[in-house]
Amino acid sequence: MGKLTTHVLDTAHGKPANGVKVSLYRIDDDGLQPLVTTVTNNDGRTDAPLLQDGALSAGLYQLVFSTAPYFRATNTPLDPIPFLDEIVIRFGISDESQHLHVPLLVSPYGYSTYRGS
């Protein structure tokens, strides 16, 4: 059975991002359907996979990472209106038997992601 995982790396400080709120949605004809909201741990990962044990199915999904509150909590200087507040990553899952990993590498002014495994 497949699963979906994520982790967040703070590239501004060179460490895992602890305490980032992560929300996962499924996208369907009715819009966004909330699936899970969690927070990253000391390793920048969620304590459990976002989806697993048959909950992972083919379709479109959206991850929302609340990064501005994280950077404020680490006393990182931000503009009053931060350049990046929430980072939204929309992606598709075709093969529900795979382990899909969606990491986020983030600083206050940029981010990158890729399909991991």
CSV table of C-alpha atoms in Angstrom, one decimal:
chain,number,residue,atom,x,y,z
A,1,MET,CA,0.0,0.0,0.0
A,2,GLY,CA,1.2,3.5,-0.8
A,3,LYS,CA,1.7,6.4,1.5
A,4,LEU,CA,2.2,10.2,1.3
A,5,THR,CA,4.9,11.9,3.5
A,6,THR,CA,6.5,15.3,3.7
A,7,HIS,CA,9.2,17.2,5.5
A,8,VAL,CA,10.3,20.8,5.7
A,9,LEU,CA,13.9,22.0,5.7
A,10,ASP,CA,14.7,25.6,6.7
A,11,THR,CA,17.4,26.6,4.2
A,12,ALA,CA,17.9,30.0,5.9
A,13,HIS,CA,19.1,28.4,9.1
A,14,GLY,CA,20.3,25.1,7.7
A,15,LYS,CA,18.1,22.9,9.8
A,16,PRO,CA,14.8,21.0,9.9
A,17,ALA,CA,11.8,23.2,10.4
A,18,ASN,CA,10.1,22.3,13.6
A,19,GLY,CA,6.5,23.5,14.2
A,20,VAL,CA,5.3,24.2,10.6
A,21,LYS,CA,1.6,23.7,10.2
A,22,VAL,CA,0.9,21.4,7.3
A,23,SER,CA,-2.6,20.9,5.8
A,24,LEU,CA,-3.5,18.4,3.2
A,25,TYR,CA,-6.6,18.7,0.9
A,26,ARG,CA,-8.0,16.5,-1.9
A,27,ILE,CA,-9.2,18.5,-4.9
A,28,ASP,CA,-12.4,17.3,-6.5
A,29,ASP,CA,-15.4,18.7,-8.4
A,30,ASP,CA,-16.7,20.4,-5.2
A,31,GLY,CA,-13.3,22.1,-4.5
A,32,LEU,CA,-10.9,21.5,-1.6
A,33,GLN,CA,-11.8,18.6,0.8
A,34,PRO,CA,-9.7,18.8,4.0
A,35,LEU,CA,-8.0,15.6,4.9
A,36,VAL,CA,-5.5,16.2,7.6
A,37,THR,CA,-3.8,19.1,9.5
A,38,THR,CA,-0.6,18.4,11.5
A,39,VAL,CA,2.6,20.1,12.6
A,40,THR,CA,6.2,19.2,11.8
A,41,ASN,CA,8.4,17.7,14.6
A,42,ASN,CA,12.0,18.3,15.6
A,43,ASP,CA,13.2,16.5,12.4
A,44,GLY,CA,11.0,18.7,10.2
A,45,ARG,CA,8.8,15.7,9.5
A,46,THR,CA,5.2,14.8,10.5
A,47,ASP,CA,4.9,12.2,13.2
A,48,ALA,CA,2.9,9.9,10.8
A,49,PRO,CA,2.4,9.7,7.1
A,50,LEU,CA,-0.2,12.2,5.8
A,51,LEU,CA,-2.0,9.3,4.0
A,52,GLN,CA,-1.5,5.6,4.3
A,53,ASP,CA,-3.2,2.2,4.7
A,54,GLY,CA,-5.5,2.6,1.8
A,55,ALA,CA,-6.3,6.3,2.3
A,56,LEU,CA,-4.0,7.2,-0.5
A,57,SER,CA,-5.9,7.2,-3.8
A,58,ALA,CA,-5.3,8.5,-7.3
A,59,GLY,CA,-6.2,12.1,-7.8
A,60,LEU,CA,-5.3,15.8,-7.2
A,61,TYR,CA,-4.1,17.0,-3.9
A,62,GLN,CA,-2.9,20.3,-2.3
A,63,LEU,CA,-0.5,20.8,0.6
A,64,VAL,CA,-0.4,24.1,2.4
A,65,PHE,CA,2.6,24.9,4.5
A,66,SER,CA,2.2,27.8,7.0
A,67,THR,CA,5.7,29.2,6.9
A,68,ALA,CA,5.4,32.8,8.1
A,69,PRO,CA,4.4,31.8,11.6
A,70,TYR,CA,7.3,29.4,11.7
A,71,PHE,CA,9.8,32.1,10.7
A,72,ARG,CA,8.3,34.5,13.2
A,73,ALA,CA,8.6,31.9,16.0
A,74,THR,CA,12.3,31.5,15.1
A,75,ASN,CA,12.8,35.3,15.3
A,76,THR,CA,13.6,35.5,11.6
A,77,PRO,CA,13.1,39.1,10.4
A,78,LEU,CA,10.1,39.3,8.1
A,79,ASP,CA,8.4,42.3,6.5
A,80,PRO,CA,5.0,43.2,8.1
A,81,ILE,CA,3.4,41.5,5.1
A,82,PRO,CA,5.7,38.5,4.6
A,83,PHE,CA,6.8,37.6,1.0
A,84,LEU,CA,5.8,34.0,1.7
A,85,ASP,CA,3.1,33.4,4.2
A,86,GLU,CA,1.6,30.1,3.1
A,87,ILE,CA,3.1,27.9,0.4
A,88,VAL,CA,0.7,25.9,-1.6
A,89,ILE,CA,1.8,22.9,-3.6
A,90,ARG,CA,-0.7,21.2,-5.9
A,91,PHE,CA,0.2,17.7,-7.2
A,92,GLY,CA,-1.3,14.6,-8.6
A,93,ILE,CA,-1.0,11.0,-7.6
A,94,SER,CA,-1.4,8.4,-10.3
A,95,ASP,CA,-0.1,5.3,-8.6
A,96,GLU,CA,-1.6,4.8,-5.2
A,97,SER,CA,0.8,1.8,-4.5
A,98,GLN,CA,3.9,4.1,-4.3
A,99,HIS,CA,5.4,6.0,-1.4
A,100,LEU,CA,5.2,9.6,-2.5
A,101,HIS,CA,7.3,12.1,-0.6
A,102,VAL,CA,6.8,15.9,-1.1
A,103,PRO,CA,9.6,17.8,0.7
A,104,LEU,CA,9.7,21.6,1.1
A,105,LEU,CA,13.0,23.5,1.3
A,106,VAL,CA,12.2,27.0,2.4
A,107,SER,CA,13.6,30.4,3.4
A,108,PRO,CA,11.6,33.6,3.9
A,109,TYR,CA,12.1,34.6,0.3
A,110,GLY,CA,12.1,31.4,-1.7
A,111,TYR,CA,11.3,27.7,-1.7
A,112,SER,CA,11.7,24.5,-3.8
A,113,THR,CA,10.1,21.1,-3.8
A,114,TYR,CA,10.4,17.9,-5.8
A,115,ARG,CA,9.0,14.4,-6.0
A,116,GLY,CA,10.8,12.2,-3.6
A,117,SER,CA,10.2,8.6,-2.7
